[in-house]
PDB file with one MODEL, atoms N, CA, C and O in Angstrom:
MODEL        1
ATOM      1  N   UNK A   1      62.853 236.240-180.945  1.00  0.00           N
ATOM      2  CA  UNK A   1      63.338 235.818-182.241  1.00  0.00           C
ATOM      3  C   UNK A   1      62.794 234.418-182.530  1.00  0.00           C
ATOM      4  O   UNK A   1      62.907 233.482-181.739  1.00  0.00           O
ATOM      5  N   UNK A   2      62.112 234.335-183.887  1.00  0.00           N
ATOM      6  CA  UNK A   2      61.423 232.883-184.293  1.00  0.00           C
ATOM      7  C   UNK A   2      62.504 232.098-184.524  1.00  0.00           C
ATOM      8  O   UNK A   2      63.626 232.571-184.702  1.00  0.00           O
ATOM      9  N   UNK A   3      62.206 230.682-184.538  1.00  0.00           N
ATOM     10  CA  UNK A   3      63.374 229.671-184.504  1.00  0.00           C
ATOM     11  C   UNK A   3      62.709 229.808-186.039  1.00  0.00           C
ATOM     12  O   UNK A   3      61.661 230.352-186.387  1.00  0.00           O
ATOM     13  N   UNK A   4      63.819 229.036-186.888  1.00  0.00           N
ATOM     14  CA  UNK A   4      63.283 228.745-188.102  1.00  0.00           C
ATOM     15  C   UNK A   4      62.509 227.331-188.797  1.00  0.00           C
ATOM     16  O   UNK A   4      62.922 226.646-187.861  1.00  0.00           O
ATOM     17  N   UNK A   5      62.112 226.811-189.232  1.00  0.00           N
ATOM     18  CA  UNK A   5      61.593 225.563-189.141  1.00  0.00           C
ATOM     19  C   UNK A   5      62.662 224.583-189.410  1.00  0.00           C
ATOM     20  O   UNK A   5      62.627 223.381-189.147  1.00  0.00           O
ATOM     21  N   UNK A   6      63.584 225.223-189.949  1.00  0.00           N
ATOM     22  CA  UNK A   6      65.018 224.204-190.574  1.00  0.00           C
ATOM     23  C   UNK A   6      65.219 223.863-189.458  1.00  0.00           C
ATOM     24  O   UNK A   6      64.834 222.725-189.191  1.00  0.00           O
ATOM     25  N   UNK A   7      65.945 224.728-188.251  1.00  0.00           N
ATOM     26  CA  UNK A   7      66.704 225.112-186.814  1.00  0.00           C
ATOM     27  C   UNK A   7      65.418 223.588-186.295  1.00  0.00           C
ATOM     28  O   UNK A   7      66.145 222.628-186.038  1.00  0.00           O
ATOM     29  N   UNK A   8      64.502 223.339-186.179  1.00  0.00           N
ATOM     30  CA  UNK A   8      63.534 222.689-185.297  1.00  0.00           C
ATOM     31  C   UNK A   8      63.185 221.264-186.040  1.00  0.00           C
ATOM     32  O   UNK A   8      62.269 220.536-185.656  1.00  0.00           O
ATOM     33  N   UNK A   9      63.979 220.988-187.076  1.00  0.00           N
ATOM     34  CA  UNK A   9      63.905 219.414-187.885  1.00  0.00           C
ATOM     35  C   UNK A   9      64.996 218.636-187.591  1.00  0.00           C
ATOM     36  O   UNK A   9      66.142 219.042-187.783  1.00  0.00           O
ATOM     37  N   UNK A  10      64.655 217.189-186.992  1.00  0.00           N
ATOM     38  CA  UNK A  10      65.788 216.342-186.442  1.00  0.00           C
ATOM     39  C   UNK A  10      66.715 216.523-187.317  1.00  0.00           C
ATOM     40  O   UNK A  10      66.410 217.369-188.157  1.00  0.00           O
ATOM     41  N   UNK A  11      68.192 215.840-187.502  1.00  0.00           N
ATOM     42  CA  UNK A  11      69.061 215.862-187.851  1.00  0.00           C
ATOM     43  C   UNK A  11      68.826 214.388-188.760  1.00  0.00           C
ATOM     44  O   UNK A  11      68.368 213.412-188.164  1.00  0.00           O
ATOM     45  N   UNK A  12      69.076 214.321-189.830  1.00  0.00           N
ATOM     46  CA  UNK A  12      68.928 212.816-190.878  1.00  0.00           C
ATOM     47  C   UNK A  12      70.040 212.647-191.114  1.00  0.00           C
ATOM     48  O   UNK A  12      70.811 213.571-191.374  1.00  0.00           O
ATOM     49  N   UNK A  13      70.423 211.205-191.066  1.00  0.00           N
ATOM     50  CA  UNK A  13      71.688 210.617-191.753  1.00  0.00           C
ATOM     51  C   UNK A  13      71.950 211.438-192.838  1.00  0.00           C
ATOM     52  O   UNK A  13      71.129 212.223-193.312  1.00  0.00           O
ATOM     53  N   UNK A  14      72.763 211.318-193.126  1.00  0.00           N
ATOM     54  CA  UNK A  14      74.082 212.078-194.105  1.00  0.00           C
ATOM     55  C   UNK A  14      73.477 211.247-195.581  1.00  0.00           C
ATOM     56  O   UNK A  14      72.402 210.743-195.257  1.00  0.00           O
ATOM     57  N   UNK A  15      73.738 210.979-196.837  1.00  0.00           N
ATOM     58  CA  UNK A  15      73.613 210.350-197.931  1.00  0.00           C
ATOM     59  C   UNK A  15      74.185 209.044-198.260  1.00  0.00           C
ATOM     60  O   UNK A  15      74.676 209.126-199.386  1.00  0.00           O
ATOM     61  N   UNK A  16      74.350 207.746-197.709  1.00  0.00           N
ATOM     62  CA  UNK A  16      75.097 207.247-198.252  1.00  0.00           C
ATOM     63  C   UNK A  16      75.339 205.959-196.933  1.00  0.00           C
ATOM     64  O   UNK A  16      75.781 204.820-197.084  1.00  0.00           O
ATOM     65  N   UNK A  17      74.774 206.774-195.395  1.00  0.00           N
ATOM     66  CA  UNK A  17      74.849 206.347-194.209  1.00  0.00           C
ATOM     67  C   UNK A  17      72.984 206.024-193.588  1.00  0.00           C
ATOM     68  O   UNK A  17      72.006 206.748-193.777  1.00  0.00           O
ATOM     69  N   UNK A  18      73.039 205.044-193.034  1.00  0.00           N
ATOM     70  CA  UNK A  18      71.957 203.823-192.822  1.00  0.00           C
ATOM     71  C   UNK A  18      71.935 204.257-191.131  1.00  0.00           C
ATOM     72  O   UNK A  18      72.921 204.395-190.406  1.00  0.00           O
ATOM     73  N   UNK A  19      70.735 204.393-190.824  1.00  0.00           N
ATOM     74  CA  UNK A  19      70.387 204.942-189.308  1.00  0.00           C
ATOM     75  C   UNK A  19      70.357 203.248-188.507  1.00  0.00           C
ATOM     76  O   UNK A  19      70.356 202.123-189.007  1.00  0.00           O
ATOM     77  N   UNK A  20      70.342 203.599-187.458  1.00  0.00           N
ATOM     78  CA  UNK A  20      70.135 202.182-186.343  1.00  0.00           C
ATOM     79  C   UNK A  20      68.915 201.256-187.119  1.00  0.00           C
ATOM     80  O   UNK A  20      68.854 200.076-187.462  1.00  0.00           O
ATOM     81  N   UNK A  21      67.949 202.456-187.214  1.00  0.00           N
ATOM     82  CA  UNK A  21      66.521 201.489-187.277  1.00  0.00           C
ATOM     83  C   UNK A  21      66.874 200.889-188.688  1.00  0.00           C
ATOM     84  O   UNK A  21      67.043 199.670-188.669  1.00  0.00           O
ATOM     85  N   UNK A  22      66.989 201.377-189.652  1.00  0.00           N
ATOM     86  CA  UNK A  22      67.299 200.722-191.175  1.00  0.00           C
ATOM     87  C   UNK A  22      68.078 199.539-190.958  1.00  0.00           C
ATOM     88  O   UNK A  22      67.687 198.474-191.435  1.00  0.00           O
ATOM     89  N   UNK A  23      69.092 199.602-190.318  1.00  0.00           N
ATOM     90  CA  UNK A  23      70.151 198.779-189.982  1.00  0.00           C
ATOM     91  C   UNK A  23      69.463 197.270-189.315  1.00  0.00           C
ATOM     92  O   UNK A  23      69.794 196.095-189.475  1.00  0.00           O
ATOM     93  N   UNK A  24      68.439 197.875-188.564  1.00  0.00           N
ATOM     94  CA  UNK A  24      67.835 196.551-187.867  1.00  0.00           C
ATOM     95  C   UNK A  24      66.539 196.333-189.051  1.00  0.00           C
ATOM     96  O   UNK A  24      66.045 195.245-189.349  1.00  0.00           O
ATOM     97  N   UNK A  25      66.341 197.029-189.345  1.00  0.00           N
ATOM     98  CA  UNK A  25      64.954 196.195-190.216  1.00  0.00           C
ATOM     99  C   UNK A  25      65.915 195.709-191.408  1.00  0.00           C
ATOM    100  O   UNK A  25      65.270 194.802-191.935  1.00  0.00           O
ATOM    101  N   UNK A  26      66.985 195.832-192.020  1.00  0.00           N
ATOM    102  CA  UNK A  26      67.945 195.545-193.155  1.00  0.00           C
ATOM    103  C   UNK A  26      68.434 193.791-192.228  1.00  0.00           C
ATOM    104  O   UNK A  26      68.786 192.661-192.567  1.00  0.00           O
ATOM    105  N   UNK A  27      68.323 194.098-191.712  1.00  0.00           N
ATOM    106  CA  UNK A  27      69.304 192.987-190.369  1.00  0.00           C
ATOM    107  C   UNK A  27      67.821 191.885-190.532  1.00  0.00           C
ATOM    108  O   UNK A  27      67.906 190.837-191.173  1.00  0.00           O
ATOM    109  N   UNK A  28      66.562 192.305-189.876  1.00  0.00           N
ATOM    110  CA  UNK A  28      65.874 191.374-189.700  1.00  0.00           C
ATOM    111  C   UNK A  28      65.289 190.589-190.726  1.00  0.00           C
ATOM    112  O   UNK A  28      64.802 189.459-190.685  1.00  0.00           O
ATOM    113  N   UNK A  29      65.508 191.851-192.174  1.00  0.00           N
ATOM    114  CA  UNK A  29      64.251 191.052-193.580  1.00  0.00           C
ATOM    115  C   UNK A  29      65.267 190.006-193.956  1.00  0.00           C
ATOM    116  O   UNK A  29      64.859 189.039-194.599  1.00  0.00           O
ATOM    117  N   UNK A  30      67.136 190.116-193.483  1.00  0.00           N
ATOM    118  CA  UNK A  30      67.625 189.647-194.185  1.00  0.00           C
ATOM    119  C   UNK A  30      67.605 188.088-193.767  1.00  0.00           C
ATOM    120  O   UNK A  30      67.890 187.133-194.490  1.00  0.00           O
ATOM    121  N   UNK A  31      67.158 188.071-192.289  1.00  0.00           N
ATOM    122  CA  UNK A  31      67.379 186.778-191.622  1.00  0.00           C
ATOM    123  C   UNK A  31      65.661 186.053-191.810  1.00  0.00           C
ATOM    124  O   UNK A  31      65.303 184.880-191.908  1.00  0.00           O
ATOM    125  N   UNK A  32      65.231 186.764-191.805  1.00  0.00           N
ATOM    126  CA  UNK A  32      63.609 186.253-192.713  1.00  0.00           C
ATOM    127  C   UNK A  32      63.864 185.714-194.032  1.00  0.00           C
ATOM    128  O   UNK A  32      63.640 184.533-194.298  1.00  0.00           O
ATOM    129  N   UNK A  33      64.136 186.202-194.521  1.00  0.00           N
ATOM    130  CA  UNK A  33      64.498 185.889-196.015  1.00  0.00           C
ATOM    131  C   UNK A  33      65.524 184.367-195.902  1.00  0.00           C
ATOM    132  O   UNK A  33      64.975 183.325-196.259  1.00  0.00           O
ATOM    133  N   UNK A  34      66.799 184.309-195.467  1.00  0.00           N
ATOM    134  CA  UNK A  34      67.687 183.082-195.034  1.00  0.00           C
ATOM    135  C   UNK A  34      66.645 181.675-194.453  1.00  0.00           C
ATOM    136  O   UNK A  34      67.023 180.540-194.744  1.00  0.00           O
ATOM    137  N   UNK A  35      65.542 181.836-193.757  1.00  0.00           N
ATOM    138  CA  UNK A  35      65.095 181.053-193.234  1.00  0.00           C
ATOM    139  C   UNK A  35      63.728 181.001-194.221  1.00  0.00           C
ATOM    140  O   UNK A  35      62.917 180.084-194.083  1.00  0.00           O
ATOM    141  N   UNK A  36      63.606 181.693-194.877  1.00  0.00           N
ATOM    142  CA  UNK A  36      62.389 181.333-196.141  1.00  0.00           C
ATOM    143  C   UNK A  36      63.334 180.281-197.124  1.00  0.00           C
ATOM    144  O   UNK A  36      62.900 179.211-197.553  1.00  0.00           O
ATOM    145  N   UNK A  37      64.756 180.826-197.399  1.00  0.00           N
ATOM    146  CA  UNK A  37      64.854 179.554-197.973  1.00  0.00           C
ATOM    147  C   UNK A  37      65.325 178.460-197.674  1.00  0.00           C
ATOM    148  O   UNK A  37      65.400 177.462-198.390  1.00  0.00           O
ATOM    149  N   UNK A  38      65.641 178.586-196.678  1.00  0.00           N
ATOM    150  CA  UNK A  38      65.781 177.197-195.836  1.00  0.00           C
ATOM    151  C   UNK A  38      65.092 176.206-195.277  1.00  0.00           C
ATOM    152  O   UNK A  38      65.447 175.140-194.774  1.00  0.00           O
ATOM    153  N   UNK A  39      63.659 176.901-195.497  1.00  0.00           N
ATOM    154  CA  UNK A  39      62.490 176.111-195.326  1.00  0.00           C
ATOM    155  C   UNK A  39      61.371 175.739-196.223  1.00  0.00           C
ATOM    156  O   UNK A  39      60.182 175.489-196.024  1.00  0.00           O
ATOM    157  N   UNK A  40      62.420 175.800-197.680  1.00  0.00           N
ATOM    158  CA  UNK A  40      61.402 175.301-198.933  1.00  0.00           C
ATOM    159  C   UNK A  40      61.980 173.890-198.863  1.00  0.00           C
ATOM    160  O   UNK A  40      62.776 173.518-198.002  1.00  0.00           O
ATOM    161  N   UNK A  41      61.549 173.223-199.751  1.00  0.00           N
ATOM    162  CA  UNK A  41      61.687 171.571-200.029  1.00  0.00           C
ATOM    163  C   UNK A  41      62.725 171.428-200.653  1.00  0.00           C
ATOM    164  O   UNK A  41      63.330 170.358-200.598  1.00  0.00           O
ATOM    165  N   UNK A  42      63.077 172.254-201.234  1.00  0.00           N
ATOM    166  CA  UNK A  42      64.589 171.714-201.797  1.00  0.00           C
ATOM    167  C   UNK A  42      65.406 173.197-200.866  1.00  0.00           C
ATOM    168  O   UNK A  42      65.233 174.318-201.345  1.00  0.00           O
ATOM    169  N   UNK A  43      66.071 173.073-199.846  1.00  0.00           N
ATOM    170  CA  UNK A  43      66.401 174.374-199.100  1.00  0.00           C
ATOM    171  C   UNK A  43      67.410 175.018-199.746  1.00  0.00           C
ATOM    172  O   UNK A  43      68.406 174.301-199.845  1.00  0.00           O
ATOM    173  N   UNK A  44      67.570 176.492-200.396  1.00  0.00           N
ATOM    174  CA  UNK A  44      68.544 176.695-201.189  1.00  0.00           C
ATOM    175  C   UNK A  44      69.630 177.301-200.117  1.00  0.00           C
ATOM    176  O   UNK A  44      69.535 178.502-199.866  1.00  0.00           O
ATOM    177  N   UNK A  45      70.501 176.652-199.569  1.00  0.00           N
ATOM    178  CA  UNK A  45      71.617 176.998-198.604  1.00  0.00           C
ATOM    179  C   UNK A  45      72.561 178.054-199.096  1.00  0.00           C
ATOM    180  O   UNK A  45      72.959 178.797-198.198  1.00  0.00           O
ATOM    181  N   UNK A  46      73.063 178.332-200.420  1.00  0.00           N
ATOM    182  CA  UNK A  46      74.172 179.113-200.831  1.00  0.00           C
ATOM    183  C   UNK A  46      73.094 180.813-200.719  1.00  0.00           C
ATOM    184  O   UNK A  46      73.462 181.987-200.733  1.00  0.00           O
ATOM    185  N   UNK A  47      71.950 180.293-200.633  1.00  0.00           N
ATOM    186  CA  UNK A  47      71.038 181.998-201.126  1.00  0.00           C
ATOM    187  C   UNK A  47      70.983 182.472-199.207  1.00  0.00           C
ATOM    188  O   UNK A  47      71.210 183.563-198.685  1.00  0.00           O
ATOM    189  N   UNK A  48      70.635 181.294-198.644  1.00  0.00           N
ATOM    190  CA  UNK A  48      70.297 181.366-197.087  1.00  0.00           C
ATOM    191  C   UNK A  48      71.772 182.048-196.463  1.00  0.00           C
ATOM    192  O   UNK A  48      71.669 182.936-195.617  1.00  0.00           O
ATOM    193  N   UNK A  49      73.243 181.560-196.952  1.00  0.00           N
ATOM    194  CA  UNK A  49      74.039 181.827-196.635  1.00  0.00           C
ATOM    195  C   UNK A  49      74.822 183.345-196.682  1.00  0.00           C
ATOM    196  O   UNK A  49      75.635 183.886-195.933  1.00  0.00           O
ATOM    197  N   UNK A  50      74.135 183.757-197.985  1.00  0.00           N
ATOM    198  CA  UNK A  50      74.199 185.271-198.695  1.00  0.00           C
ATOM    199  C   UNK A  50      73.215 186.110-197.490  1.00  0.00           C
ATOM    200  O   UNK A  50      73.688 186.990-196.771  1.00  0.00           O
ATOM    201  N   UNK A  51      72.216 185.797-197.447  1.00  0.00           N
ATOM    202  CA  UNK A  51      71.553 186.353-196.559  1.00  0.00           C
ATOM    203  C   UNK A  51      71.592 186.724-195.164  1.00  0.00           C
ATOM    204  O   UNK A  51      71.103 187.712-194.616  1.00  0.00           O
ATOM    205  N   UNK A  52      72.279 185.733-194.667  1.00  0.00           N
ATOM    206  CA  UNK A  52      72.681 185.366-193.356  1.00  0.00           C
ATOM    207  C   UNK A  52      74.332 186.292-193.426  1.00  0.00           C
ATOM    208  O   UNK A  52      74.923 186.938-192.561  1.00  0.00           O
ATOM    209  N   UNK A  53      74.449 186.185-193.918  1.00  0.00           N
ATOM    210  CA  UNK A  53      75.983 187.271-194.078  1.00  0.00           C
ATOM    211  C   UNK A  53      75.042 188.536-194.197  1.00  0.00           C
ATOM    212  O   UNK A  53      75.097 189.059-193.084  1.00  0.00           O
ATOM    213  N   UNK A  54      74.431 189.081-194.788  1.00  0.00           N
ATOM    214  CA  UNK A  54      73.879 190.618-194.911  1.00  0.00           C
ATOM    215  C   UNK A  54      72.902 190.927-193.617  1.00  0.00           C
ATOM    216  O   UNK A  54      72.367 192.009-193.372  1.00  0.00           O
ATOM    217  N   UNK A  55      72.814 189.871-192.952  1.00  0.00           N
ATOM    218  CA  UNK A  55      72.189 190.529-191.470  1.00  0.00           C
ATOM    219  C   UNK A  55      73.635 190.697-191.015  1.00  0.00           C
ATOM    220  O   UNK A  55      74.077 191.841-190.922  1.00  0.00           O
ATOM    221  N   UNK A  56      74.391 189.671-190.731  1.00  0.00           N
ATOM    222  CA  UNK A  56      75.498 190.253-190.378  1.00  0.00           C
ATOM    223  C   UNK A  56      76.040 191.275-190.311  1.00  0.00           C
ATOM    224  O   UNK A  56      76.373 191.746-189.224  1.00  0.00           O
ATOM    225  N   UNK A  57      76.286 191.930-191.558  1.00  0.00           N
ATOM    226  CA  UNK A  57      77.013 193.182-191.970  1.00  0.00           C
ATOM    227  C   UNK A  57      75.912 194.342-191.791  1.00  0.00           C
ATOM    228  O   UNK A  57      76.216 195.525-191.941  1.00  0.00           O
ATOM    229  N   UNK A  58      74.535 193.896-191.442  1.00  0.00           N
ATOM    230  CA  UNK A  58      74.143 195.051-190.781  1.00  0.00           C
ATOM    231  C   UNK A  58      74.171 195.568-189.666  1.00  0.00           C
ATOM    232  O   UNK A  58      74.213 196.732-189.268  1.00  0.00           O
ATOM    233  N   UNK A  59      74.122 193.846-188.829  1.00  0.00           N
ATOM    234  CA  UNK A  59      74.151 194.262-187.603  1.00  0.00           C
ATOM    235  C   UNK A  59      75.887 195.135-186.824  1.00  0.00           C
ATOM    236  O   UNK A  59      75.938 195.911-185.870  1.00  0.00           O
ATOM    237  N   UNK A  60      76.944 194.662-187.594  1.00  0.00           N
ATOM    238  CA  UNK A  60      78.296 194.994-187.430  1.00  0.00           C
ATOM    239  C   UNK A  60      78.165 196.951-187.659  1.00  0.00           C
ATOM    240  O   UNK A  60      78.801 197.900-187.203  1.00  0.00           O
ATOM    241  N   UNK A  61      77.272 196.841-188.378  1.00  0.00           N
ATOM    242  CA  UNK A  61      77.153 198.719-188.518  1.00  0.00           C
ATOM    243  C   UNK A  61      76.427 199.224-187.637  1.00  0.00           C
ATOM    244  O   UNK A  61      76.635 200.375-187.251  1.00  0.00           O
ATOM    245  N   UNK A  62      75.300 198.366-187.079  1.00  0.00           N
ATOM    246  CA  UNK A  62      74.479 199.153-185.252  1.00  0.00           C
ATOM    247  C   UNK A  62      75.420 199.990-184.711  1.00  0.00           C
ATOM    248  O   UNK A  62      75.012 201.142-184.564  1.00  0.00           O
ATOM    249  N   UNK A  63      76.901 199.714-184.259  1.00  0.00           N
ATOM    250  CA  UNK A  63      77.839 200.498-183.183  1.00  0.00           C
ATOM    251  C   UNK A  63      77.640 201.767-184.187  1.00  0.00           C
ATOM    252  O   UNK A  63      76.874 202.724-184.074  1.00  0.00           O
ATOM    253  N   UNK A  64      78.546 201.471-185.162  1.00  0.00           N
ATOM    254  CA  UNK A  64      78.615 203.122-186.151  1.00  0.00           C
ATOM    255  C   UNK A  64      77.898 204.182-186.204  1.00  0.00           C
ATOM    256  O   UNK A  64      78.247 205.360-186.122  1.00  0.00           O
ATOM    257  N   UNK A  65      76.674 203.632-186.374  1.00  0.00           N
ATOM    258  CA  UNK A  65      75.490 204.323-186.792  1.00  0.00           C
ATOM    259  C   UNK A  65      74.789 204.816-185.366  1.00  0.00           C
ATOM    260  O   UNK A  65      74.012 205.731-185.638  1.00  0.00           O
ATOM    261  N   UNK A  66      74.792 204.520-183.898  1.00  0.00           N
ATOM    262  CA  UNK A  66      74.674 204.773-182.954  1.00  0.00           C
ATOM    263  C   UNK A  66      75.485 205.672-182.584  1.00  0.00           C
ATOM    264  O   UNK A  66      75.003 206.470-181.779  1.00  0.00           O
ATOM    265  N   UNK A  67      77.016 205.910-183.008  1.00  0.00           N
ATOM    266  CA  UNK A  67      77.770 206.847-182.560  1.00  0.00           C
ATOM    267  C   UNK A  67      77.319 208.425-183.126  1.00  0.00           C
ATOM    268  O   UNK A  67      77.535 209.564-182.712  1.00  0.00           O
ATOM    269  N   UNK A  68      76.564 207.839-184.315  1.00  0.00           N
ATOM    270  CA  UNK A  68      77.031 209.203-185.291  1.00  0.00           C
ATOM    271  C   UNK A  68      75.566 209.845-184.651  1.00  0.00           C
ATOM    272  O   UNK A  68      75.197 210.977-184.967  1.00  0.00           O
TER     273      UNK A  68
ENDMDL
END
């Protein structure tokens, strides 16, 4: 009996839910980004600070997204 090609395609996050790897590249552009503006001449701290919170809250979703 042939498997079907559906039966033999990884399993993808659900709609709405962010895999490990998204989570870390979401995590890393965000802390790139925090330190781009923290390293212009006038450093914009309140944008660096926004940023620096959204690596955060990605990295806080790694466990989740590892379970599922």
């Amino acid at each position: 009996m042939a498997a079907t090609p559906r039966a033999l395609a990884p399993a993808l996050p659900t709609m709405g839910t962010l895999g490990p790897i998204q989570l870390h590249a979401d995590a890393h552009n965000a802390l790139n980004m925090a330190l781009f503006y923290l390293r212009q001449p006038q450093a914009n701290t309140g944008a660096a600070r926004r940023k620096a919170v959204q690596a955060l809250a990605a990295l806080r979703g790694l466990p989740l997204a590892q379970e599922g």
